[in-house]
PDB file of C-alpha atoms in Angstrom:
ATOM      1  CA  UNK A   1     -99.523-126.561 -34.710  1.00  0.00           C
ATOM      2  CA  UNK A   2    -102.626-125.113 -33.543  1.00  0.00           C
ATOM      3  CA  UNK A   3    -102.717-122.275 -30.588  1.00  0.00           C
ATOM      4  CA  UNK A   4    -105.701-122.148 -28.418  1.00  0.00           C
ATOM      5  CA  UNK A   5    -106.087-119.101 -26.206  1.00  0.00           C
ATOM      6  CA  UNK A   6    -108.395-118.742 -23.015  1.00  0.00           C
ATOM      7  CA  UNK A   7    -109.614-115.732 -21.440  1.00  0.00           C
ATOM      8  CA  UNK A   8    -110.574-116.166 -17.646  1.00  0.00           C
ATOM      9  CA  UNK A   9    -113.530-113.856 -16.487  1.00  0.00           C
ATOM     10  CA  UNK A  10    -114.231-113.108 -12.975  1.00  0.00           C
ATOM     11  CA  UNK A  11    -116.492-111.098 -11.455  1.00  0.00           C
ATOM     12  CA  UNK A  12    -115.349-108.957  -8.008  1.00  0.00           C
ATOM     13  CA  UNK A  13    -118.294-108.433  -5.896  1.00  0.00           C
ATOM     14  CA  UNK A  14    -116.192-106.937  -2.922  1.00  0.00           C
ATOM     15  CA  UNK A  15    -112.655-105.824  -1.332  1.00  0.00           C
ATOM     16  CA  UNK A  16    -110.837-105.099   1.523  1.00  0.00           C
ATOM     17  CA  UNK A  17    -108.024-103.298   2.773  1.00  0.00           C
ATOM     18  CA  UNK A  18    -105.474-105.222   4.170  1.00  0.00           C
ATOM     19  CA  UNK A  19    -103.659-102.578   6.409  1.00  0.00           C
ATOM     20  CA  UNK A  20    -106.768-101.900   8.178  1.00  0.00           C
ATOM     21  CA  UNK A  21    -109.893-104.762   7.159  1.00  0.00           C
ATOM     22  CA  UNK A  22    -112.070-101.543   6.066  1.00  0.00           C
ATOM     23  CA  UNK A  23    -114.811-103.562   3.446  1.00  0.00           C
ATOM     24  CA  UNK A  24    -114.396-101.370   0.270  1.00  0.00           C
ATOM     25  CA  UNK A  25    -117.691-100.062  -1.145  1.00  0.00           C
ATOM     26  CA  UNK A  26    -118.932-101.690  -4.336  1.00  0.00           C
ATOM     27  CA  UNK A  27    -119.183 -97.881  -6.024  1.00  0.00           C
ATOM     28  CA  UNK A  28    -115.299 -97.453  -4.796  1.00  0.00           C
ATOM     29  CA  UNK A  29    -114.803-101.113  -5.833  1.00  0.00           C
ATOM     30  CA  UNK A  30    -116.105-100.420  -9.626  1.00  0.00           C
ATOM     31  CA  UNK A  31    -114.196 -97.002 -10.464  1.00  0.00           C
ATOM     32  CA  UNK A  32    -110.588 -98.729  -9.027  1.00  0.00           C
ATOM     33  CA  UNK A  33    -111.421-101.784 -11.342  1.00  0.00           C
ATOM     34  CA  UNK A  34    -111.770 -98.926 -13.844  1.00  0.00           C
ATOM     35  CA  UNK A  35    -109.194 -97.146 -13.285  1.00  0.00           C
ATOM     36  CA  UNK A  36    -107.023-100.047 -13.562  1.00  0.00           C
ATOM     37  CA  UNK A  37    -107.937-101.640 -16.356  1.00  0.00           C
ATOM     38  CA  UNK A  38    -107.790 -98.004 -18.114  1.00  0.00           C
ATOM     39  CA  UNK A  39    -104.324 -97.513 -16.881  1.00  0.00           C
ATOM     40  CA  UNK A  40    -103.483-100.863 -18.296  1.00  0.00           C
ATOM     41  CA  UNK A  41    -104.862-100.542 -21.550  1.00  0.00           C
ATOM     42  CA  UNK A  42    -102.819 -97.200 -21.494  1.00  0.00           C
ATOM     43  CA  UNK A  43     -99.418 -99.136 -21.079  1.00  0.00           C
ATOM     44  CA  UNK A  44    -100.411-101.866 -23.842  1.00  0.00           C
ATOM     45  CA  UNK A  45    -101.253 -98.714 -26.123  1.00  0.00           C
ATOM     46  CA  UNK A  46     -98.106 -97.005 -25.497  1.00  0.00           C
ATOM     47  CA  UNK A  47     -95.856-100.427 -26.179  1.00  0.00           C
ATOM     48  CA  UNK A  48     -98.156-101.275 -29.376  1.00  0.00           C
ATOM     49  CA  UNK A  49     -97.228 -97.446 -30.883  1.00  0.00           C
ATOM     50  CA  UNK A  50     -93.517 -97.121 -29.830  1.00  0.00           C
ATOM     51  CA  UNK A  51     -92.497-100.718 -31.339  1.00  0.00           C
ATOM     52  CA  UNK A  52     -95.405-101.003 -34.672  1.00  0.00           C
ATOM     53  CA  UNK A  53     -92.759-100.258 -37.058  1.00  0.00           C
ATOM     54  CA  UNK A  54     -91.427-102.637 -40.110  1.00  0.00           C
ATOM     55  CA  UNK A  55     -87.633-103.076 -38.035  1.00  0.00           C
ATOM     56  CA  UNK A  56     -89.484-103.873 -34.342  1.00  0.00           C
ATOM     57  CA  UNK A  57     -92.077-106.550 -36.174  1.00  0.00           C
ATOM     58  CA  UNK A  58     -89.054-108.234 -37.952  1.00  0.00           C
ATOM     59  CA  UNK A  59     -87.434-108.466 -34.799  1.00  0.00           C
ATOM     60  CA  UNK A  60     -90.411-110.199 -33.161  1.00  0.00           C
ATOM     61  CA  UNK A  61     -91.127-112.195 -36.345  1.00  0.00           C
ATOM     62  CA  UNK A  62     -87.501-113.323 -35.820  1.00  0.00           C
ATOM     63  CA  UNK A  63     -88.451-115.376 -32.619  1.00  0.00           C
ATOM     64  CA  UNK A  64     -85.090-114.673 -31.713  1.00  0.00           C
ATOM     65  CA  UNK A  65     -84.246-112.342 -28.956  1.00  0.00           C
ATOM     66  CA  UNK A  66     -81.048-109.795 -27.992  1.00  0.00           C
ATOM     67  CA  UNK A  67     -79.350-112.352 -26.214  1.00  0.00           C
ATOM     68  CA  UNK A  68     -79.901-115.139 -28.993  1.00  0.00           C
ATOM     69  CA  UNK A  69     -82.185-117.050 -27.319  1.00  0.00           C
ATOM     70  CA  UNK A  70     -85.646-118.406 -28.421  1.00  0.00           C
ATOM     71  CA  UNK A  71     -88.283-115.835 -27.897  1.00  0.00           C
ATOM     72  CA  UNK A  72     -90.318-117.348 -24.876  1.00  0.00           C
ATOM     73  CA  UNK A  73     -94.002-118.330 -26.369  1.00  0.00           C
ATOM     74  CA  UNK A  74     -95.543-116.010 -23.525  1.00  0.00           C
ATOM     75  CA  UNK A  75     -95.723-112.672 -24.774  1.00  0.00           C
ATOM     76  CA  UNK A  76     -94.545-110.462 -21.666  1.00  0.00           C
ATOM     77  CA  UNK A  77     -91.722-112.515 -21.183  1.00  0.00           C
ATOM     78  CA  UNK A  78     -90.746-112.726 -24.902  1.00  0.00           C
ATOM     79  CA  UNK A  79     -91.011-108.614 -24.509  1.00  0.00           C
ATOM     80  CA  UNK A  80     -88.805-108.019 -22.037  1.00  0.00           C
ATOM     81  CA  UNK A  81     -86.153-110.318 -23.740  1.00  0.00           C
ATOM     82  CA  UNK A  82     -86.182-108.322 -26.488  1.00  0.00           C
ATOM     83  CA  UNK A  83     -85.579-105.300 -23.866  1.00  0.00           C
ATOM     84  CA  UNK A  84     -88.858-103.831 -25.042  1.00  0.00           C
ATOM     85  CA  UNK A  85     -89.711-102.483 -22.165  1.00  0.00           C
ATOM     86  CA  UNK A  86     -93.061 -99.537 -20.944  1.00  0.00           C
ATOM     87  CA  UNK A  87     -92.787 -97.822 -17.587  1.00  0.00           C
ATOM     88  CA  UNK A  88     -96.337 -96.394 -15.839  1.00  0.00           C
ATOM     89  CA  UNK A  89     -97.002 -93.053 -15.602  1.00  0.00           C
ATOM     90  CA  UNK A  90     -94.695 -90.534 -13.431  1.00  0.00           C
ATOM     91  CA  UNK A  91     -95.602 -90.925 -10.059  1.00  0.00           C
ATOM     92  CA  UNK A  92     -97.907 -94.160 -10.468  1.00  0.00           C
ATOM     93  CA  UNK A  93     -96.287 -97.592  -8.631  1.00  0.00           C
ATOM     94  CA  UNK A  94     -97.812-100.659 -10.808  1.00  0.00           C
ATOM     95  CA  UNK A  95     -96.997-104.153  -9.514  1.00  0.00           C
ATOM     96  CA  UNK A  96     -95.025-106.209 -11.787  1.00  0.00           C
ATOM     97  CA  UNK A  97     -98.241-108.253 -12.385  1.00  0.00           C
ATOM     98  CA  UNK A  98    -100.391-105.426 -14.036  1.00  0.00           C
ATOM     99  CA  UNK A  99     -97.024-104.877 -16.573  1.00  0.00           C
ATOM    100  CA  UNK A 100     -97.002-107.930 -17.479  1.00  0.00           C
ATOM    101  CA  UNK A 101    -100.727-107.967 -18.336  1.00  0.00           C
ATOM    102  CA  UNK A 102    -100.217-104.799 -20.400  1.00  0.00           C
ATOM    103  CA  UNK A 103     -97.025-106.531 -21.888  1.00  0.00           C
ATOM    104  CA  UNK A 104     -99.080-109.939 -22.738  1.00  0.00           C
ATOM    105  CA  UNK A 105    -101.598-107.610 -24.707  1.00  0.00           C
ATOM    106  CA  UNK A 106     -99.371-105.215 -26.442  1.00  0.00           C
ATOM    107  CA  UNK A 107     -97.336-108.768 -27.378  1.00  0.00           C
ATOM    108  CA  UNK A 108    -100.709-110.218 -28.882  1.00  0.00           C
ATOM    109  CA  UNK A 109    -101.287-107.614 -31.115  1.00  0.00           C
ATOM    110  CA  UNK A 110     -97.801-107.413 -31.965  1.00  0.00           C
ATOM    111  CA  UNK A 111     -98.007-110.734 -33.219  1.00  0.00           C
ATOM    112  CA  UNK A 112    -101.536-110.500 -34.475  1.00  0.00           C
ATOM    113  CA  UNK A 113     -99.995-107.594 -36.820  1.00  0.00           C
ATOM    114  CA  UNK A 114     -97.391-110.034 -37.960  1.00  0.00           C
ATOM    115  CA  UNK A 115     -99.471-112.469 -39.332  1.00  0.00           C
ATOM    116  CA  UNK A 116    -101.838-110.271 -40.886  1.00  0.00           C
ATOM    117  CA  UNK A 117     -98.679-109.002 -43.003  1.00  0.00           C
ATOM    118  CA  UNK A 118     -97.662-112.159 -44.164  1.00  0.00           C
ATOM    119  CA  UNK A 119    -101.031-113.282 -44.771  1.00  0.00           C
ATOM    120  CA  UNK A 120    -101.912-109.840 -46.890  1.00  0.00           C
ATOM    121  CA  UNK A 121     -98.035-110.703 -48.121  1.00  0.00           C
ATOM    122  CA  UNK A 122     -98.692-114.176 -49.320  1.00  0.00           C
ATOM    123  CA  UNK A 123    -102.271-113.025 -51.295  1.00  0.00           C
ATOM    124  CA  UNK A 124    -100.206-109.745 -53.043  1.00  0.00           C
ATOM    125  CA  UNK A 125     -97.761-111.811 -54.110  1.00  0.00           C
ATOM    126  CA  UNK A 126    -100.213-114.555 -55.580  1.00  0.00           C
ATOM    127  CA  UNK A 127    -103.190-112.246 -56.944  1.00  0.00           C
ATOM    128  CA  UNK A 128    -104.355-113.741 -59.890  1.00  0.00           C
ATOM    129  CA  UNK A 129    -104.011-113.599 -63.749  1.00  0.00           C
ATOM    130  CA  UNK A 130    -107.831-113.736 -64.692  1.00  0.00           C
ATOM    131  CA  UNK A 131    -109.698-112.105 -61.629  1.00  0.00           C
ATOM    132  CA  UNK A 132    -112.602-114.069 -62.404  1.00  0.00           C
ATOM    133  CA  UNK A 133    -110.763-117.078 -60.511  1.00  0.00           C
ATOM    134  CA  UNK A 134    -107.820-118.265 -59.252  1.00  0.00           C
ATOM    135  CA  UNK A 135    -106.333-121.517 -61.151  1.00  0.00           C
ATOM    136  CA  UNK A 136    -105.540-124.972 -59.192  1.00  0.00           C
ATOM    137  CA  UNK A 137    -101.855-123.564 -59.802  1.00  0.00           C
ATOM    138  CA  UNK A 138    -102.660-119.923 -58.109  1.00  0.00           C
ATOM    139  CA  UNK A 139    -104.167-121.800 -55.262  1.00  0.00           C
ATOM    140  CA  UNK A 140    -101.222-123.720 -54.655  1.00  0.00           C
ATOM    141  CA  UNK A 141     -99.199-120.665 -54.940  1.00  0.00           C
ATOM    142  CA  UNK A 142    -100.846-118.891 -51.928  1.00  0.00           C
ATOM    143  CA  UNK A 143    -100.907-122.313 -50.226  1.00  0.00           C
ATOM    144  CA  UNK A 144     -97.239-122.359 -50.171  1.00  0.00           C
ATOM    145  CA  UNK A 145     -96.334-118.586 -49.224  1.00  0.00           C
ATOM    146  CA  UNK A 146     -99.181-118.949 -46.407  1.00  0.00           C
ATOM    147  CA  UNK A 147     -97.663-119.219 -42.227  1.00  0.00           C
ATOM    148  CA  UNK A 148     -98.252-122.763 -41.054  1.00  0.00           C
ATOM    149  CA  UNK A 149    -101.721-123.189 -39.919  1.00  0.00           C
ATOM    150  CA  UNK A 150    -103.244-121.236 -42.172  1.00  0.00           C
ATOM    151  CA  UNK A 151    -105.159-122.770 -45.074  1.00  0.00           C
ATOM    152  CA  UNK A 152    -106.117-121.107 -48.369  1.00  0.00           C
ATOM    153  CA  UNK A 153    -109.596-122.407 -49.024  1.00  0.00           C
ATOM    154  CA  UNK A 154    -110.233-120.902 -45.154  1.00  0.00           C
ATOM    155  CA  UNK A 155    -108.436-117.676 -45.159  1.00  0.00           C
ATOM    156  CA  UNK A 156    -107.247-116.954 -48.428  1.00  0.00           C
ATOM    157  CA  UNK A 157    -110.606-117.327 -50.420  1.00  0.00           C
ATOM    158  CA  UNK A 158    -112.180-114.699 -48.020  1.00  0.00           C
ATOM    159  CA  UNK A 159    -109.709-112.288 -48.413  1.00  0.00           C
ATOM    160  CA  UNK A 160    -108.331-112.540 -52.006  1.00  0.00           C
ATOM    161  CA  UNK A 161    -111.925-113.668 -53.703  1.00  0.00           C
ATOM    162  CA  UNK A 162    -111.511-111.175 -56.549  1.00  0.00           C
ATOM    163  CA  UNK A 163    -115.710-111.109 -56.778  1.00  0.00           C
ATOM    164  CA  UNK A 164    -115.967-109.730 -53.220  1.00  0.00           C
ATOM    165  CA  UNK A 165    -117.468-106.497 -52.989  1.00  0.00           C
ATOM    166  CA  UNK A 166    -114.294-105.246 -50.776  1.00  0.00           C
ATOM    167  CA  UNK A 167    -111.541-106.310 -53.212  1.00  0.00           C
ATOM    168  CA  UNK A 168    -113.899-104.950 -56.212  1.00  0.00           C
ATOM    169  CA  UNK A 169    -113.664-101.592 -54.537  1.00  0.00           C
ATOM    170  CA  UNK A 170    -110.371-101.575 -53.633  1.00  0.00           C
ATOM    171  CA  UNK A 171    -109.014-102.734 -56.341  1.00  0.00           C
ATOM    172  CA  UNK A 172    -110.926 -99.700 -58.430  1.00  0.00           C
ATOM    173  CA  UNK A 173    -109.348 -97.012 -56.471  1.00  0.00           C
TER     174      UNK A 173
END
């Protein structure tokens, strides 16, 4: 089953303060955006260090979460069920929405990591006898170790082509 995801852009060309109606400046307008969006990208960053470790990805990967229950296919939510939780800084009140934007993002990556380790798992495993070229039987053998979706002649050629300049060099050191 394929995933599509869509990003929504918008573009803020003025505020207001509800408590009193003042019109906020555009300048003012900019460096809150800013300051936002850095404080949110702060969160995701801590989350993404405090839970990249083998144990925390296997407990992701395991789509299960602490109470037994399905991990939810939205990534804040599926977070917070596995009680992985990120606070703002001391003395900072974030609504609930801004979390759960930081939590969505750290949750992508999360996930992103997991499939590049089975996918780098799946072409280890299956690396060729002659490194000229992989046999119809090698091919079949990544095939099978691949995650659902993913198809060897589209991902597993350009990353396991033992004539690519990358691998080459890799492979020397």
């Amino acid at each position: 089953m394929s995933r599509l995801t869509a990003t929504a852009s918008c573009t803020a060309y003025a505020a207001v303060v509800e408590a009193t109606g003042e019109v906020v400046a555009q300048a003012l307008l900019v460096r809150r955006v800013a300051w936002l969006t850095g404080l949110a990208r702060d969160v995701t960053a801590r989350l993404v260090v405090a839970r990249w470790n083998a144990a925390d990805l296997d407990a992701l990967g395991s789509g299960v979460g602490l109470d037994g229950r399905v991990l939810p296919s939205k990534g804040w939510m599926a977070l917070r069920r596995l009680g992985w939780g990120v606070s703002p800084p001391l003395g900072v009140y974030v609504c609930d929405r801004v979390m759960r934007c930081a939590q969505e993002q750290a949750a992508r990556l999360l996930r992103l990591a997991l499939h590049r380790r089975r996918l780098v798992a799946a072409i280890v495993a299956t690396w060729p006898q002659n490194t000229g070229a992989r046999t119809g039987a090698e091919w079949q053998a990544l095939r099978a170790l691949l995650p659902d979706g993913v198809t060897a002649a589209g991902t597993g050629r350009g990353r396991s082509a033992p004539t690519s300049t990358r691998m080459r060099c890799s492979r020397q050191i």
